[in-house]
Tab-separated table of C-alpha atoms in Angstrom:
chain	number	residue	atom	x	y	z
Q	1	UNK	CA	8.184	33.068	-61.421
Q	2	UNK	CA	5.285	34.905	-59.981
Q	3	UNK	CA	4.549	33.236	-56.726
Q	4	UNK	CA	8.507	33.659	-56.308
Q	5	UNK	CA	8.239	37.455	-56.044
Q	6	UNK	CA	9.133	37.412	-52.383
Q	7	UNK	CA	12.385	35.178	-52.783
Q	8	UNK	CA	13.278	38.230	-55.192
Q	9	UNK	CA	12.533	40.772	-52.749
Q	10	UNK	CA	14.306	39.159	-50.110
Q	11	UNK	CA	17.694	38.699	-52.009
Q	12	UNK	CA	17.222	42.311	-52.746
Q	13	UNK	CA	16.618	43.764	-49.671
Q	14	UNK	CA	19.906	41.731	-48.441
Q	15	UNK	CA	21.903	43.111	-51.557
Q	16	UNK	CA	21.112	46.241	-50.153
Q	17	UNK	CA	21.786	45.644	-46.662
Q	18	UNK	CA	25.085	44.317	-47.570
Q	19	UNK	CA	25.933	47.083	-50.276
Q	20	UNK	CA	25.080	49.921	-47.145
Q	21	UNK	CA	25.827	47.999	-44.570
Q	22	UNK	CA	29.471	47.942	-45.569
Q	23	UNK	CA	30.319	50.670	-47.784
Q	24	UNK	CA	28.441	53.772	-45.720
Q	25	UNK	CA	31.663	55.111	-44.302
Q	26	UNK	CA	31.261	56.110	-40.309
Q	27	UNK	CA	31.207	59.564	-39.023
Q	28	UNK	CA	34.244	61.421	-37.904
Q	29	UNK	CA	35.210	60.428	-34.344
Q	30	UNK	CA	37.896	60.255	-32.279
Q	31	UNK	CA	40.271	57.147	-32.224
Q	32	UNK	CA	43.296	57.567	-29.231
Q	33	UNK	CA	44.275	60.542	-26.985
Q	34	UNK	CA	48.033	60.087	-26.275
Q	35	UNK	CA	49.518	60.396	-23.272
Q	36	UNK	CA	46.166	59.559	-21.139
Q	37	UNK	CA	47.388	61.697	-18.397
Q	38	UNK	CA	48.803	64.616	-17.826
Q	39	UNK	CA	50.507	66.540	-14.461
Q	40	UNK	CA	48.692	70.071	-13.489
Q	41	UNK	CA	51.027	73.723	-13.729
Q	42	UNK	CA	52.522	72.407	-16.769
Q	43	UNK	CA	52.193	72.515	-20.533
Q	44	UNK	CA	50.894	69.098	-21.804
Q	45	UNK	CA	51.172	68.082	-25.664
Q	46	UNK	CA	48.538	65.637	-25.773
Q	47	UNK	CA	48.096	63.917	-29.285
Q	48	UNK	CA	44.919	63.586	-31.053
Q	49	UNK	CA	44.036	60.696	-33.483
Q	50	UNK	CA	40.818	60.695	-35.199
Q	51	UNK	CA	39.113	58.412	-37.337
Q	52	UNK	CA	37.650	59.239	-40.946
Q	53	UNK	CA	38.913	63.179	-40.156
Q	54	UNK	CA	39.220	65.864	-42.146
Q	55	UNK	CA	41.900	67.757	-39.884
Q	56	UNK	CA	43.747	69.073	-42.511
Q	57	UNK	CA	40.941	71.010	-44.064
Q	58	UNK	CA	39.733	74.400	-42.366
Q	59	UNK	CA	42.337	73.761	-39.675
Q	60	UNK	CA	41.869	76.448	-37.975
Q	61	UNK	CA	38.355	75.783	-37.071
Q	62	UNK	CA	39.107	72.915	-34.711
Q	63	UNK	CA	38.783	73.966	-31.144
Q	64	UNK	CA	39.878	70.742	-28.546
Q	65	UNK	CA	38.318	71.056	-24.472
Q	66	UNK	CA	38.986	68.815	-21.885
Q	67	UNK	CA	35.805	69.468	-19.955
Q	68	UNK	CA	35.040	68.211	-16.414
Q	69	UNK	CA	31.022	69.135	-16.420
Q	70	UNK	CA	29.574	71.772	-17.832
Q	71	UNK	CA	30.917	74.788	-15.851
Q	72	UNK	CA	34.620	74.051	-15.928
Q	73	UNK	CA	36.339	73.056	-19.566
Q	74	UNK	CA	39.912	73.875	-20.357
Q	75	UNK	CA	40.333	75.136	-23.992
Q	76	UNK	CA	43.742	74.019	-25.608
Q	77	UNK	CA	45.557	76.900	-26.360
Q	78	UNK	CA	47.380	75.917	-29.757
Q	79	UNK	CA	46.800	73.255	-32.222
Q	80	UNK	CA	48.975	72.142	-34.855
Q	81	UNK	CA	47.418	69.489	-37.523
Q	82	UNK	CA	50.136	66.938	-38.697
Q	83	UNK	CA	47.562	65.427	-40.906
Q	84	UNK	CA	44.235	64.218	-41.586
Q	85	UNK	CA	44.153	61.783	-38.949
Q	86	UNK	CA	46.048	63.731	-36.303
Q	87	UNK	CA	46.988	66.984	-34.659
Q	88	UNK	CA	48.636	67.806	-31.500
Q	89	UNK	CA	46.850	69.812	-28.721
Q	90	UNK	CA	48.809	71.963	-26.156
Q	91	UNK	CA	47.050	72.910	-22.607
Q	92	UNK	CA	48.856	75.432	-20.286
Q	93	UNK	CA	47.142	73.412	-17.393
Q	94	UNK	CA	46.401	75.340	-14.503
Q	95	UNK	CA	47.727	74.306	-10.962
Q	96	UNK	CA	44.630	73.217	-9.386
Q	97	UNK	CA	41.865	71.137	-10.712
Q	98	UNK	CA	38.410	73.032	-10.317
Q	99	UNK	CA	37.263	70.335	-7.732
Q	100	UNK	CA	38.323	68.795	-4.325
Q	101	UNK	CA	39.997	65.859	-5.498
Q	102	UNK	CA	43.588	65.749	-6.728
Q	103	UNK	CA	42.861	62.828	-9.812
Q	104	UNK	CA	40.472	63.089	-12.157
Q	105	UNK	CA	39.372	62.052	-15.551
Q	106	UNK	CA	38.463	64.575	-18.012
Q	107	UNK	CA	36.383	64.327	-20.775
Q	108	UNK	CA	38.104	65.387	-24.400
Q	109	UNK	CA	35.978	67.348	-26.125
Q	110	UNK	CA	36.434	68.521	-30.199
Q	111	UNK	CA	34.799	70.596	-32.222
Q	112	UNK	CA	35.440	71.116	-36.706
Q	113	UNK	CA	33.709	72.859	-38.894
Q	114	UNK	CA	34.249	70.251	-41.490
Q	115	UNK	CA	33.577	67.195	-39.286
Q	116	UNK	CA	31.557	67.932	-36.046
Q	117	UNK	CA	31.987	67.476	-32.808
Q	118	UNK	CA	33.251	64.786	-31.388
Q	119	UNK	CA	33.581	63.472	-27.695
Q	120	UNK	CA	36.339	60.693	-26.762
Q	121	UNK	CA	34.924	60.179	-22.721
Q	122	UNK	CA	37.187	59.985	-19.774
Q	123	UNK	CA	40.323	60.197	-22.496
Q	124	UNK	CA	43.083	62.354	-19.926
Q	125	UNK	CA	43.766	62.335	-16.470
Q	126	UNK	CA	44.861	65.208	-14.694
Q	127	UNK	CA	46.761	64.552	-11.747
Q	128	UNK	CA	47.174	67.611	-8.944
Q	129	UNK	CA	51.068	67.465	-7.533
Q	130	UNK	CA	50.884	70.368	-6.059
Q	131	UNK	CA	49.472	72.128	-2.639
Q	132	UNK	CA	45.694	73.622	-2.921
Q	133	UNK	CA	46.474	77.539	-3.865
Q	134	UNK	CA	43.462	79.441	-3.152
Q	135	UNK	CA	41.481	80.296	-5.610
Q	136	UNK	CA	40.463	78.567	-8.571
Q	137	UNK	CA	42.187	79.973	-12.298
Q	138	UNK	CA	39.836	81.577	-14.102
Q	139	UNK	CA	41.749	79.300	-17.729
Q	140	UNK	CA	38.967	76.724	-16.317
Q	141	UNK	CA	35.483	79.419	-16.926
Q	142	UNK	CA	37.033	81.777	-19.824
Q	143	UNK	CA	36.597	79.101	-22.981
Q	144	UNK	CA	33.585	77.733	-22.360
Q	145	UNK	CA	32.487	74.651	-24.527
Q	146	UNK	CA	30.021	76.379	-27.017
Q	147	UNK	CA	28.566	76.586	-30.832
Q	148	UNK	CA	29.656	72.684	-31.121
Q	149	UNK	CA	28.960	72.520	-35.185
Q	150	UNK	CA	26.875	69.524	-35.770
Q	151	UNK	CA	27.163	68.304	-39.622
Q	152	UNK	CA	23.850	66.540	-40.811
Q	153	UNK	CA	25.902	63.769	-43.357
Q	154	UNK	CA	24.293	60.379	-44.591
Q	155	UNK	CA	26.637	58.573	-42.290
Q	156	UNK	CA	26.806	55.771	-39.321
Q	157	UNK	CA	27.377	56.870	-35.719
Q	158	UNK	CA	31.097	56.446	-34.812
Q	159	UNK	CA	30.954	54.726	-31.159
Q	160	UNK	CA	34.588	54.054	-29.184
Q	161	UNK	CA	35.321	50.364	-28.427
Q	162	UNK	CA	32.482	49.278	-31.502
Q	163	UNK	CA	34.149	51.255	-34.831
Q	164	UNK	CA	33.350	49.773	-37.595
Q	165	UNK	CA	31.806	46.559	-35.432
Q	166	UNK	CA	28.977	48.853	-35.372
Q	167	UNK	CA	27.776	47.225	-39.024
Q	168	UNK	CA	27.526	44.021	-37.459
Q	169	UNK	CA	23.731	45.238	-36.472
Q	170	UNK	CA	22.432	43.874	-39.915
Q	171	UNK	CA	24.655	40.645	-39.461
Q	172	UNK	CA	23.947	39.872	-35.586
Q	173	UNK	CA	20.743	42.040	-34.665
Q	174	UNK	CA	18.543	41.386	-38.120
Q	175	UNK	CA	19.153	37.361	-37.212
Q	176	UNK	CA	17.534	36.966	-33.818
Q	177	UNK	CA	15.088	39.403	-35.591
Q	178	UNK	CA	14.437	37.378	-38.118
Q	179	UNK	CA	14.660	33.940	-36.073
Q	180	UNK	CA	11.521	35.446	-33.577
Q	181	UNK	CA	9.774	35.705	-36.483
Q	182	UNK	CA	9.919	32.485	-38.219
Q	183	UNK	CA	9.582	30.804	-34.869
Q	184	UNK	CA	6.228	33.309	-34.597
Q	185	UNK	CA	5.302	32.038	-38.152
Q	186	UNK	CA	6.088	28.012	-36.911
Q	187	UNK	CA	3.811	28.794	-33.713
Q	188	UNK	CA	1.015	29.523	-35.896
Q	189	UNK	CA	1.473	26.412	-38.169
Q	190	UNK	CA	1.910	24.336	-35.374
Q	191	UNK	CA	-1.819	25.844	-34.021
Q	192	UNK	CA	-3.059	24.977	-37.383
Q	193	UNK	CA	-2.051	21.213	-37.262
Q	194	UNK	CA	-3.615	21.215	-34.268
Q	195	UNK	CA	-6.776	22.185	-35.218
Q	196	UNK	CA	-6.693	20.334	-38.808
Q	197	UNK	CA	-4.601	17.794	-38.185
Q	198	UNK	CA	-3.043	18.091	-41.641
Q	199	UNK	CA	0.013	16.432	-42.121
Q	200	UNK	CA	1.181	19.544	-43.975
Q	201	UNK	CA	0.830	22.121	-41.382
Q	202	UNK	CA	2.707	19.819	-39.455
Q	203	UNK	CA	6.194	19.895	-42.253
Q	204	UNK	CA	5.676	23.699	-42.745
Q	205	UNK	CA	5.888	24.124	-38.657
Q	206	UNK	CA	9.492	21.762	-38.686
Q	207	UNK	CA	10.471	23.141	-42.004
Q	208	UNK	CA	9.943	27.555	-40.630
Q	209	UNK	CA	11.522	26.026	-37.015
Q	210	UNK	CA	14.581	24.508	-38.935
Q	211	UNK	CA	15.034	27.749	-40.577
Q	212	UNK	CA	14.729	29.977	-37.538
Q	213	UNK	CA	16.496	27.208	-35.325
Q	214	UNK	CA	19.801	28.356	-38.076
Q	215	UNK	CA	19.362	31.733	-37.352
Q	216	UNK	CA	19.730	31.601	-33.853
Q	217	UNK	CA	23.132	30.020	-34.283
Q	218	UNK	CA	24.212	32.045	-36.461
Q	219	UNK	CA	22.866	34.681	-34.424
Q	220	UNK	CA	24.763	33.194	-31.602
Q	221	UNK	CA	28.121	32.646	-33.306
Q	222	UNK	CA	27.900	35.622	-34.502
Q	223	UNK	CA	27.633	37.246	-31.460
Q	224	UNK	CA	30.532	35.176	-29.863
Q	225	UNK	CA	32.843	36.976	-32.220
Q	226	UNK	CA	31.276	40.471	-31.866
Q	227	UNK	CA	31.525	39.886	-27.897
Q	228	UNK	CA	35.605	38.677	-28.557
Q	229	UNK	CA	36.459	41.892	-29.967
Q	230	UNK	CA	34.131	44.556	-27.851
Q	231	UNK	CA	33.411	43.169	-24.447
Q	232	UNK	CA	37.147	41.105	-24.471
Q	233	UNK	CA	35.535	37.536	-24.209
Q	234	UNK	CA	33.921	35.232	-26.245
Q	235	UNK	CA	31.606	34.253	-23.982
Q	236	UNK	CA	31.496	36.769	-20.874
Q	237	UNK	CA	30.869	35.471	-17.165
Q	238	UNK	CA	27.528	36.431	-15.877
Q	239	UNK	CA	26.229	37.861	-19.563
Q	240	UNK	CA	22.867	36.777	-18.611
Q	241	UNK	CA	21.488	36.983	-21.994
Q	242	UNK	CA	23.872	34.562	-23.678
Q	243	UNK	CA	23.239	32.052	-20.928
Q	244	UNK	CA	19.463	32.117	-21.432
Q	245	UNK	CA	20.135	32.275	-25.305
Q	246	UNK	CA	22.067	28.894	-25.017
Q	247	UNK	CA	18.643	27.438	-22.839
Q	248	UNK	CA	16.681	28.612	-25.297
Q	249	UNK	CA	18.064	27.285	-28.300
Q	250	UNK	CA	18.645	23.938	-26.810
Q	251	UNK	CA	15.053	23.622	-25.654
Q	252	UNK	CA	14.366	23.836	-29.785
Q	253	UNK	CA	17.283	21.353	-30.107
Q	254	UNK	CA	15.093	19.126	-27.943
Q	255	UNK	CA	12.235	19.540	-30.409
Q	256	UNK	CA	14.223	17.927	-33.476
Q	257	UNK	CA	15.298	15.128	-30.865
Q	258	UNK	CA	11.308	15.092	-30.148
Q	259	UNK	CA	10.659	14.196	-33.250
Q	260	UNK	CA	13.558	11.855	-34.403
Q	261	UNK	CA	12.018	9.655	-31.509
Q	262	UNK	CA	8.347	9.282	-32.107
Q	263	UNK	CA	7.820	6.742	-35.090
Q	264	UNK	CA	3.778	7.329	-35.723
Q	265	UNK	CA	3.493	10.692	-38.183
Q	266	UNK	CA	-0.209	11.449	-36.478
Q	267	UNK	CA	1.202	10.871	-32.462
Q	268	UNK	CA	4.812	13.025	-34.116
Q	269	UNK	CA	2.708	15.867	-35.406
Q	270	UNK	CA	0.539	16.759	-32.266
Q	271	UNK	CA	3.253	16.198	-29.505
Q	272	UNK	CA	5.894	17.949	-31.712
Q	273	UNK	CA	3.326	21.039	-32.279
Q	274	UNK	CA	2.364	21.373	-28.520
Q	275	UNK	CA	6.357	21.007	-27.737
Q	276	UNK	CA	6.689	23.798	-30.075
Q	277	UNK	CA	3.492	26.419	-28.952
Q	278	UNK	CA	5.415	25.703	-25.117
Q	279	UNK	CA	8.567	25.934	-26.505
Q	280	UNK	CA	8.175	29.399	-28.152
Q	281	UNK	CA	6.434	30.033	-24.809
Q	282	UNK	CA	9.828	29.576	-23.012
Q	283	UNK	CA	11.881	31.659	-25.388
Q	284	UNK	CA	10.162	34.933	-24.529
Q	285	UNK	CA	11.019	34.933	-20.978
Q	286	UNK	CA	14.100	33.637	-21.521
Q	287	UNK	CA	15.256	36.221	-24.146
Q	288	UNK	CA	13.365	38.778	-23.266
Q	289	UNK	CA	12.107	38.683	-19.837
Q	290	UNK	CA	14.822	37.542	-17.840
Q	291	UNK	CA	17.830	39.375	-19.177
Q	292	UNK	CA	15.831	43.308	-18.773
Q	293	UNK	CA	15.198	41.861	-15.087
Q	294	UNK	CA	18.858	42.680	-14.688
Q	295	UNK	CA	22.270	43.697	-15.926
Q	296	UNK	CA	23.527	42.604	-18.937
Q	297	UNK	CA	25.963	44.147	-21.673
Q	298	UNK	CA	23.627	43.827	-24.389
Q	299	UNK	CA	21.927	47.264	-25.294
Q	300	UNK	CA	17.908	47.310	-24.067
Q	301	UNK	CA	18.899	45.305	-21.244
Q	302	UNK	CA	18.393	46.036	-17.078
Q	303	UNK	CA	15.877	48.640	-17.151
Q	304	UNK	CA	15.222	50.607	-20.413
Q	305	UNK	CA	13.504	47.968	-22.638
Q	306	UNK	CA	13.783	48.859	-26.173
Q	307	UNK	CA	16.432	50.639	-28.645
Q	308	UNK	CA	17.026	54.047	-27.523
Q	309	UNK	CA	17.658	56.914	-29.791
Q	310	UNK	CA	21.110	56.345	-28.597
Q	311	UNK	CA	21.366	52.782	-29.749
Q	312	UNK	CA	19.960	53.099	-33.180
Q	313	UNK	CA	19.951	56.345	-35.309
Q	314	UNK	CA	17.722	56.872	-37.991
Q	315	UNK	CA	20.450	55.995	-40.677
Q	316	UNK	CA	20.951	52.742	-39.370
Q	317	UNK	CA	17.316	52.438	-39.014
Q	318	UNK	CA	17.397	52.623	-42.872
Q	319	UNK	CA	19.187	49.702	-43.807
Q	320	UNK	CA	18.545	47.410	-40.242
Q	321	UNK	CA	14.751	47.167	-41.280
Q	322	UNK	CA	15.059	46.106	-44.432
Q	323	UNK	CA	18.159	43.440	-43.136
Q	324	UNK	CA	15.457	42.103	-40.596
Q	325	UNK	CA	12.827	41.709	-43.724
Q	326	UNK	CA	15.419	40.373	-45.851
Q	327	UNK	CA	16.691	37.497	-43.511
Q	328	UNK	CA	13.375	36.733	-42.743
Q	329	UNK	CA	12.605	36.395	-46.284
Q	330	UNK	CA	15.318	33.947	-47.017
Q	331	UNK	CA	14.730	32.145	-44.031
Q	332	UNK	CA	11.878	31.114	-45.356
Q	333	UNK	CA	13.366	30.762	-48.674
Q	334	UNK	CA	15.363	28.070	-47.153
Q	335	UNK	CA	12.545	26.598	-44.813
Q	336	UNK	CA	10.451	25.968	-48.015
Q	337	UNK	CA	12.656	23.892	-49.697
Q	338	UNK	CA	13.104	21.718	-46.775
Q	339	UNK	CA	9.148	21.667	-46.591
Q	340	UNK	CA	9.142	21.025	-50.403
Q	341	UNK	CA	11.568	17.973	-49.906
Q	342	UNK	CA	9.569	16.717	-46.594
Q	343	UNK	CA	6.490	16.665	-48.787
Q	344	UNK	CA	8.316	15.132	-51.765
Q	345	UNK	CA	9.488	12.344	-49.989
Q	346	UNK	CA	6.080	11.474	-48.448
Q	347	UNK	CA	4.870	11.505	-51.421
Q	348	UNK	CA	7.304	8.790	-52.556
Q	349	UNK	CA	6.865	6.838	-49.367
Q	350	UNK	CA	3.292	6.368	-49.972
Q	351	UNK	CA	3.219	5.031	-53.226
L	1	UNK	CA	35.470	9.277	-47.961
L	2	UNK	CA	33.907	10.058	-44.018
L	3	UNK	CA	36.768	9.315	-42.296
L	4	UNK	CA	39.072	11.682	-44.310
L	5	UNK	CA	36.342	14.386	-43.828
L	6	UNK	CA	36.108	13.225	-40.200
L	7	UNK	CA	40.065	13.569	-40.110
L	8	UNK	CA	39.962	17.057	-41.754
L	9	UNK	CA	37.755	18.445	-38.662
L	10	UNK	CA	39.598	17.466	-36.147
L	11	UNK	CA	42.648	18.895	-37.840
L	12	UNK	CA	40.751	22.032	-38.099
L	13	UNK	CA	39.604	21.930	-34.602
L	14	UNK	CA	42.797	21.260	-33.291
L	15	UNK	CA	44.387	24.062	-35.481
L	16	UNK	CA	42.061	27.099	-35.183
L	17	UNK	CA	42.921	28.001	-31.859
L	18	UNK	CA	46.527	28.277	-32.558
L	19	UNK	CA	45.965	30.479	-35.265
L	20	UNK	CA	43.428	32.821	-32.990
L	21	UNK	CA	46.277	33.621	-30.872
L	22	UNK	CA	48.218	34.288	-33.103
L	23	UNK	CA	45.479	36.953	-34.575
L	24	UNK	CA	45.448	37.760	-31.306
L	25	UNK	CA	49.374	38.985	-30.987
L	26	UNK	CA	49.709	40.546	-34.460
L	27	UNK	CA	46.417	42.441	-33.647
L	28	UNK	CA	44.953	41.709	-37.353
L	29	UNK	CA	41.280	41.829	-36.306
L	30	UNK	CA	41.590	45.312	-34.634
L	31	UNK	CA	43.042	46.673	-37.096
L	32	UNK	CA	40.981	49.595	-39.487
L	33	UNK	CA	38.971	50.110	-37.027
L	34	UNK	CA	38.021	46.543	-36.416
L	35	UNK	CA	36.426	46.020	-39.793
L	36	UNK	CA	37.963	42.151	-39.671
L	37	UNK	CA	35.251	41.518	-37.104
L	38	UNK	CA	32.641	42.242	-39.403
L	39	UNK	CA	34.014	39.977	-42.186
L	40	UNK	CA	34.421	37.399	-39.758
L	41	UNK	CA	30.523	37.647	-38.771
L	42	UNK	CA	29.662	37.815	-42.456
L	43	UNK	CA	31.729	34.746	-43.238
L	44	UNK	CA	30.158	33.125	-40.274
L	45	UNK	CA	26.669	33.603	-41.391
L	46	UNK	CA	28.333	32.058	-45.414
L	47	UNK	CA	29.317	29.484	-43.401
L	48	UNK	CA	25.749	28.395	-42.004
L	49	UNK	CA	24.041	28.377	-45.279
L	50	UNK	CA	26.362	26.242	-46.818
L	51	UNK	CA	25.964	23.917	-44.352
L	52	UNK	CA	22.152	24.364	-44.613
L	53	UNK	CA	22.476	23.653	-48.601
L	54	UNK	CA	24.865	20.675	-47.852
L	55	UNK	CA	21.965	19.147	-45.361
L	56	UNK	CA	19.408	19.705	-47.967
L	57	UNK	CA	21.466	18.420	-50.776
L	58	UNK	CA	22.041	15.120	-49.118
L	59	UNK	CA	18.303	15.085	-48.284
L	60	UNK	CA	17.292	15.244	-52.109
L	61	UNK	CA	19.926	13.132	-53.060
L	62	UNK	CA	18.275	10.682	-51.125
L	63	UNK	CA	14.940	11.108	-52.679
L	64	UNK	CA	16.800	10.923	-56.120
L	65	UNK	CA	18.263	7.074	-55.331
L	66	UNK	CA	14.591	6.570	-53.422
L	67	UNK	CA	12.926	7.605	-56.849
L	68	UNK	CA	15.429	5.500	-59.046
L	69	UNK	CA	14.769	2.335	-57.156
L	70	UNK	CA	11.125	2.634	-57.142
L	71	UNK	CA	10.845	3.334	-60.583
């Protein structure tokens, strides 16, 4: 029971990760902005849906923009809340759009006193029908976007197209995570064999490679389900880091094959080790080289090389860390039984 | 015993895609805020450690008859 203290740790630090992960409700955001577009000189109703709103209480506080940039915003001159999840917005929109062309997206901009702000990008178009008049209405300058509240609650960042898919960080993220390490861990007992030549370095190397091998599938199906419902495609065309994801983890399907093939355990150990050092020294181009050399739709990818600020806030932060520690921990969980039964059945082979 | 298993896959196989349209059409997995997606990952990940238990299970069984026989 002692020298299991980290198997107990691990389980824990997933029981939290899942408890968290999937209960911490997300922050108030906006869901849909009906109609999406909207015909200038008239008076638009445009419907507001939000998600995990409040609308209902302090109803009055909730000023809705549709902002351009930052010098022209229209402020919706009445509001009526139908319930917590919607209200209805009404623009007197003036006859000419603040800029040259005649279609343009606008931004919808909310602010609550309950909830926040909240921001639902490129959400109405305005569309200019009629002939330039001269000089721009002053509806545009008057209500300027300003004293946005910003409400400091425990909760995860609401992001449009992701929702709740934003969880899957501790189900997708943790797992390659977790997989770089045990392969990290399975580089080093692979160097050890090496050097001792000790049949058990050898089974703890396969056994933490097994392990982290699982995780990047799961890692990978995982991700082919996330990608179906966010980026429209199971597998998208020219996603460079799914492709190199797919080399990768069929160079380490190669190693098992490796070994399956070589019959003498001293010969087996050494060429599967050095297949391993080069093989871990292919998957760090591969997953993290080439796909930052150019676009990609994964976060951290063509140009900016880690998680921003943006990607990642600090309450995620909270529970992804421990996820990664916890995966990792069971990953090895599960890569020492295998090593236990290797070693068992040599053992029994060399009686 | 392995051929009804074998038979069971392919069923499955042939199956699952007709029932992803049709989660597809009724819109089920983007519903609440697409919280089916995240159940489908979790059940995913399930789904690859039973199949890692399974693998070891069948290795120690193995063992267990190796062990009997030898005495």
């Amino acid at each position: 029971m002692k020298s299991s203290w980290w198997k107990i740790l691990g389980v824990a630090l997933l029981l939290y990760a899942f408890i968290f992960g999937l209960l911490m409700p997300l922050k108030p955001g906006i869901y849909a902005v009906t109609p999406d577009n909207a015909i200038t000189g008239t008076t638009s109703l445009i419907r507001v849906e939000g998600y995990n709103t409040n609308f209902t209480k302090e109803a009055e506080s909730i000023k809705v923009w549709l902002k351009l940039n930052d010098t022209f915003a229209l402020m919706a001159n009445k509001i009526q809340v139908i319930d917590d999840m919607a209200l209805n917005a009404s623009f007197d929109i003036p006859v000419q759009l603040p800029i040259k062309k005649r279609i343009k997206n606008f931004t919808l901009v909310m602010d609550h006193k309950v909830d926040g702000a909240s921001v639902s990008p490129s959400a109405v178009t305005l569309t200019q029908k009629a002939d330039k008049v001269d000089n721009i209405s002053p509806q545009w300058t008057t209500n300027p976007i300003a004293g946005l509240t910003i409400v400091n609650k425990f909760n995860f960042p609401f992001r449009n197209i992701l929702y709740e898919t934003i969880r899957n960080l501790y189900f997708h993220v943790s797992l390659w995570l977790a997989m770089m390490i045990l392969f990290i861990a399975s580089v080093v007992m692979s160097f050890k064999h090496l050097r001792s030549g000790k049949p058990e370095d050898d089974w703890k190397s396969l056994s933490l490679t097994a392990a982290g091998t699982l995780m990047g599938f799961l890692g990978l199906f995982t991700g082919m389900i996330w990608a179906q419902y966010t980026w429209g495609s199971f597998w998208p065309k020219n996603e460079v880091k799914l492709n190199m994801t797919a080399v990768a983890l069929l160079i380490y399907l190669a190693y098992f094959v490796l070994r399956g093939s070589l019959e003498n355990q001293e010969q087996r150990g050494r060429i599967s080790a050095v297949y391993n050092i080069f093989a871990f020294a292919a998957l760090i181009p591969l997953l993290y080289v080439v796909p930052r050399l150019t676009s990609s739709l994964h976060p951290g990818s063509g140009g900016n090389s880690t998680f921003g600020s943006e990607d990642l806030d600090n309450t995620m932060r909270a529970v992804f860390y421990p996820a990664v520690i916890g995966w990792t921990l069971l990953g090895v969980w599960m890569g020492s039984i295998m090593y236990r039964a290797i070693a068992l059945k040599d053992k029994i082979l060399s009686r | 015993m392995k051929k009804r298993v074998l038979n069971f896959l392919i069923i499955m196989t042939l199956f699952v895609p007709s029932l992803m349209a049709q989660v597809e059409r009724t819109d089920f997995m983007r519903s609440i805020g697409k919280i089916y997606v995240v159940v489908a990952v979790i059940l995913t990940i399930f789904t690859g450690i039973i199949l890692f238990l399974i693998y070891l299970d069948r290795k120690i069984s193995r063992l267990e008859k190796q062990i009997e026989k030898n005495g």
